[in-house]
Coordinates of C-alpha atoms in Angstrom, one line a residue:
M20 CA 17.7 3.3 -8.2
D21 CA 16.6 0.2 -10.6
A22 CA 13.4 -0.9 -9.6
D23 CA 13.8 -4.3 -11.2
V24 CA 16.8 -5.4 -9.5
G25 CA 16.8 -9.0 -9.7
V26 CA 14.2 -10.3 -6.9
P27 CA 14.6 -14.3 -6.1
A28 CA 11.3 -16.5 -6.0
R29 CA 11.3 -17.5 -2.3
V30 CA 10.0 -15.1 -0.5
M31 CA 7.7 -13.2 -3.5
T32 CA 5.6 -16.5 -3.4
D33 CA 2.3 -15.7 -2.0
A34 CA 3.2 -11.8 -1.9
S35 CA 0.0 -9.6 -0.1
L36 CA -0.6 -5.9 -0.6
E37 CA -2.0 -3.2 1.5
M38 CA -4.7 -0.6 0.2
T39 CA -6.9 2.1 1.5
A40 CA -10.4 2.8 0.2
K41 CA -9.6 5.5 -2.0
D42 CA -7.8 3.0 -3.9
A43 CA -10.7 1.3 -4.5
G44 CA -11.1 2.4 -8.2
D45 CA -7.4 0.9 -9.1
V46 CA -8.8 -2.9 -7.7
A47 CA -9.5 -4.1 -11.6
A48 CA -6.2 -2.7 -12.8
A49 CA -4.3 -4.1 -10.1
S50 CA -5.8 -7.6 -10.6
A51 CA -5.2 -7.8 -14.1
V52 CA -1.3 -8.4 -13.2
L53 CA -2.0 -10.1 -10.0
A54 CA -2.1 -13.6 -9.0
P55 CA -5.8 -14.7 -8.7
G56 CA -6.8 -15.1 -4.7
T57 CA -3.8 -12.8 -3.8
C58 CA -4.4 -11.2 -0.4
V59 CA -5.3 -7.6 -0.5
N60 CA -5.3 -5.8 3.3
I61 CA -7.9 -2.8 3.4
T62 CA -6.7 -0.4 5.8
Y63 CA -8.9 1.2 8.8
L64 CA -8.7 5.2 8.6
G65 CA -10.0 7.6 10.5
S66 CA -10.7 9.5 7.5
E67 CA -12.7 7.0 5.9
T68 CA -15.7 5.5 6.1
T69 CA -17.4 2.0 7.1
D70 CA -19.2 2.4 3.3
S71 CA -15.9 3.0 1.8
R72 CA -14.1 0.3 3.4
V73 CA -16.5 -2.1 2.6
E74 CA -16.9 -0.9 -1.1
A75 CA -13.2 -1.5 -1.6
A76 CA -13.9 -5.0 0.1
R77 CA -16.4 -5.5 -2.4
A78 CA -14.1 -4.6 -5.3
V79 CA -11.4 -6.6 -4.4
R80 CA -13.6 -9.8 -4.3
A81 CA -15.2 -9.0 -7.4
A82 CA -11.6 -8.5 -8.5
G83 CA -10.7 -12.4 -8.0
L84 CA -8.6 -11.2 -5.2
T85 CA -9.1 -12.1 -1.1
P86 CA -10.1 -9.3 1.2
V87 CA -8.3 -8.6 3.8
P88 CA -10.5 -5.9 5.9
H89 CA -8.3 -4.8 9.1
L90 CA -10.3 -4.1 12.4
S91 CA -9.0 -1.3 14.4
A92 CA -9.1 -1.6 18.1
R93 CA -9.0 1.9 19.4
R94 CA -11.3 3.2 16.2
L95 CA -14.3 1.4 17.3
R96 CA -16.8 3.7 19.6
N97 CA -18.8 0.5 20.9
R98 CA -19.8 -3.0 20.5
D99 CA -22.7 -2.3 18.3
E100 CA -20.5 -0.6 15.9
F101 CA -17.8 -3.5 15.6
V102 CA -20.9 -6.2 15.3
R103 CA -22.3 -3.9 12.3
Y104 CA -19.3 -3.4 10.9
L105 CA -18.7 -7.4 11.0
E106 CA -22.0 -8.1 9.6
V107 CA -21.8 -5.8 6.6
L108 CA -18.3 -7.4 6.2
K109 CA -19.8 -11.2 5.9
G110 CA -22.9 -9.5 3.4
A111 CA -19.8 -8.7 1.3
D112 CA -18.1 -11.9 1.7
A113 CA -15.1 -10.2 3.1
S114 CA -15.2 -11.7 6.6
R115 CA -13.6 -14.9 6.1
T116 CA -9.9 -13.4 6.8
V117 CA -9.2 -10.3 8.8
F118 CA -6.4 -8.4 10.5
V119 CA -7.1 -7.2 14.0
V120 CA -4.7 -4.1 14.6
G121 CA -4.5 -2.1 18.1
G122 CA -4.6 1.0 16.0
D123 CA -3.4 4.4 16.1
P124 CA -5.5 6.4 18.8
A125 CA -3.2 7.0 22.0
T126 CA -6.7 7.2 23.6
P127 CA -9.4 4.5 22.6
E128 CA -12.5 5.8 21.5
G129 CA -14.2 3.0 23.0
P130 CA -14.2 0.2 24.9
F131 CA -11.4 -1.8 23.3
G132 CA -7.9 -0.8 23.6
S133 CA -5.8 -3.4 22.0
A134 CA -6.1 -6.2 18.9
E135 CA -6.3 -8.9 21.8
S136 CA -9.3 -7.3 23.5
L137 CA -11.4 -7.8 20.1
L138 CA -9.8 -11.1 19.9
R139 CA -11.7 -11.9 23.3
T140 CA -15.1 -11.1 22.1
D141 CA -15.8 -14.1 20.3
L142 CA -17.4 -12.3 17.7
L143 CA -15.2 -13.1 15.0
Q144 CA -16.0 -16.8 14.5
E145 CA -20.0 -15.9 14.9
H146 CA -19.5 -13.8 11.4
G147 CA -17.6 -16.4 9.4
V148 CA -14.0 -15.3 10.4
R149 CA -11.6 -18.2 9.6
D150 CA -7.9 -16.6 9.6
V151 CA -6.6 -13.4 11.2
G152 CA -3.5 -11.4 10.9
I153 CA -1.8 -9.9 13.7
A154 CA 1.1 -7.2 13.7
G155 CA 4.8 -7.6 14.1
Y156 CA 7.4 -5.0 14.8
P157 CA 11.1 -5.9 13.8
D158 CA 11.9 -2.3 14.6
G159 CA 10.1 -2.0 17.8
H160 CA 7.1 0.4 18.4
P161 CA 7.8 4.2 19.2
E162 CA 4.9 3.8 22.2
I163 CA 5.0 0.5 23.5
A164 CA 8.3 -1.5 25.4
D165 CA 9.7 -4.5 23.9
A166 CA 9.0 -6.8 26.5
E167 CA 5.3 -5.9 26.1
L168 CA 5.3 -6.2 22.2
W169 CA 6.6 -10.1 23.1
R170 CA 4.2 -10.8 25.7
T171 CA 1.3 -9.4 23.9
L172 CA 2.2 -11.5 20.4
H173 CA 2.4 -14.5 22.5
A174 CA -1.0 -13.8 24.4
K175 CA -2.4 -13.0 20.4
V176 CA -1.1 -16.1 18.5
D177 CA -2.0 -18.4 21.8
L178 CA -5.3 -16.9 21.9
L179 CA -6.4 -17.5 18.3
A180 CA -4.8 -21.3 18.5
E181 CA -7.4 -21.7 21.5
L182 CA -10.3 -20.1 19.5
G183 CA -9.4 -22.5 16.4
L184 CA -8.4 -19.7 13.9
G185 CA -5.7 -19.5 11.6
A186 CA -3.0 -17.1 12.5
S187 CA -0.4 -15.0 10.5
I188 CA 1.9 -12.3 11.2
T189 CA 2.6 -9.2 9.1
T190 CA 5.2 -7.0 10.0
Q191 CA 5.5 -3.2 9.9
F192 CA 8.4 -2.1 6.8
T193 CA 11.8 -1.5 7.2
F194 CA 14.8 -0.7 5.5
D195 CA 17.2 -3.0 6.8
E196 CA 16.9 -6.7 6.3
A197 CA 19.1 -8.0 9.1
P198 CA 17.1 -7.0 12.2
V199 CA 13.8 -8.4 10.3
L200 CA 15.8 -11.9 10.1
A201 CA 16.9 -11.8 13.1
W202 CA 13.3 -10.7 14.5
V203 CA 12.2 -13.6 12.6
E204 CA 14.6 -16.0 14.0
R205 CA 13.3 -15.0 17.7
V206 CA 10.0 -15.2 16.7
R207 CA 10.9 -19.1 16.2
E208 CA 12.9 -19.8 19.0
E209 CA 9.7 -18.2 20.9
G210 CA 8.0 -21.3 19.7
I211 CA 5.5 -18.9 17.3
E212 CA 5.3 -21.0 13.9
V213 CA 2.7 -19.4 12.5
P214 CA 3.4 -17.8 9.0
I215 CA 5.4 -13.9 8.9
R216 CA 4.6 -11.7 6.4
V217 CA 7.4 -9.1 6.2
G218 CA 6.6 -5.6 5.2
V219 CA 7.9 -3.8 2.3
P220 CA 7.3 -0.4 0.7
G221 CA 6.0 -0.5 -2.9
P222 CA 7.4 2.1 -5.4
T223 CA 7.4 5.3 -4.3
G224 CA 8.8 8.6 -4.3
I225 CA 11.6 9.2 -1.5
R226 CA 10.0 11.8 0.1
R227 CA 6.5 10.3 0.7
L228 CA 8.9 7.2 1.8
L229 CA 10.3 8.9 4.4
G230 CA 7.5 10.7 5.4
Y231 CA 5.7 7.2 6.2
A232 CA 9.2 6.1 8.0
R233 CA 8.5 8.8 10.7
R234 CA 5.0 8.3 11.1
F235 CA 5.5 4.6 12.0
G236 CA 8.9 5.3 14.1
I237 CA 11.1 3.2 11.5
G238 CA 14.6 4.1 11.8
A239 CA 15.8 6.1 8.5
N240 CA 19.2 7.0 9.2
A241 CA 21.7 7.8 6.4
T242 CA 23.9 3.8 6.6
I243 CA 20.4 2.2 6.8
V244 CA 18.8 3.7 3.6
K245 CA 22.0 3.5 1.4
K246 CA 22.0 0.0 2.2
Y247 CA 18.0 0.0 0.8
G248 CA 19.4 2.1 -2.0
F249 CA 19.0 6.0 -1.8
S250 CA 20.6 8.8 -0.3
L251 CA 18.7 11.0 2.2
T252 CA 21.3 14.0 0.5
N253 CA 19.0 13.1 -2.8
L254 CA 15.4 13.2 -2.0
L255 CA 14.3 13.7 -5.6
G256 CA 12.8 10.5 -7.5
A257 CA 11.7 7.0 -6.4
A258 CA 12.9 4.2 -4.6
G259 CA 11.8 0.5 -4.9
P260 CA 12.6 -2.7 -2.8
G261 CA 14.5 -4.5 -5.0
V262 CA 18.0 -4.2 -3.1
F263 CA 16.3 -4.7 0.2
I264 CA 14.1 -8.6 -0.9
D265 CA 17.3 -9.6 -2.6
A266 CA 19.2 -9.1 0.6
L267 CA 16.2 -10.7 2.6
E268 CA 16.0 -13.3 0.2
Q269 CA 20.3 -14.1 0.3
G270 CA 19.8 -14.4 4.4
Y271 CA 16.5 -16.1 4.5
D272 CA 17.2 -19.6 5.7
P273 CA 13.6 -22.1 5.9
A274 CA 15.1 -24.1 8.4
R275 CA 15.3 -21.4 10.7
H276 CA 13.0 -18.9 9.7
G277 CA 10.2 -21.2 8.9
V278 CA 7.3 -19.8 6.1
V279 CA 7.8 -16.0 5.1
T280 CA 6.3 -13.8 2.6
L281 CA 6.2 -10.5 1.6
H282 CA 3.4 -7.7 2.3
F283 CA 3.7 -4.8 0.2
Y284 CA 2.5 -1.0 1.6
S285 CA 1.2 0.5 -1.9
F286 CA 2.3 4.2 -0.5
G287 CA 3.1 5.1 -4.3
G288 CA -0.6 3.4 -5.2
L289 CA -2.0 -0.2 -5.6
E290 CA -1.9 -0.3 -9.3
A291 CA 1.9 0.8 -9.5
T292 CA 2.9 -1.7 -6.8
A293 CA 1.0 -4.5 -8.5
Q294 CA 2.8 -3.9 -11.3
W295 CA 6.4 -3.8 -9.9
L296 CA 5.3 -7.3 -8.3
H297 CA 4.4 -8.9 -11.3
D298 CA 7.4 -7.5 -13.6
A299 CA 9.4 -8.7 -10.4
R300 CA 8.6 -12.2 -10.2

């Protein structure tokens, strides 16, 4: 598909991106086409080290962007490890804004079983954290019942308000704008008014994109992916998010949906995603 499908401006405002530590070498090139201060999330992968994550955060800060390190509850082996990570992030000027998530392991590697359990330690404020991102799941979660997802979303937003910390929600990516908009509208009906970043994949190979979709439990049937702009019968080539973003913009009503922006998962590489975002703007 044409990766430069006409993308309107409203939901593109203040878009953020996501990278892994191995993308640190691409940060400088990406920053050349990104707005200063753009938020760049740094994932917490089990295959990467604390040092590599912190170096990635330093690279983001040095490039004039805003590092948003992930804190993965189930990957932290003990409270001391959590404290040490927060300390080095603060030392790297990368602790003001973080993203707190439960994490992938089915069995926690330490005492923290959920994002909520990290928030309840009060350690974030002690280490300079002022704003916290949390996860949202418009398509649901393969391991968590919908009722529990809504309960924990309310609990985390309420707790962050009690702690005096800023909050935002970043969703998993999806191929269909209709469930996303319906989910955002329900969030508002539930009385949750914090900003929402809708997750979208940056331009990437179709096979790679579908692999991530399976990993995260994202629906990818023939009808949905055709709507997104590619076909399951032709997995060669690449796909970009332009069609999805156009459709999202057309259905977006600030009066019903509140503050909604985009978060780009850079499956095809940080630099390529940054360039796509620059060109689309």
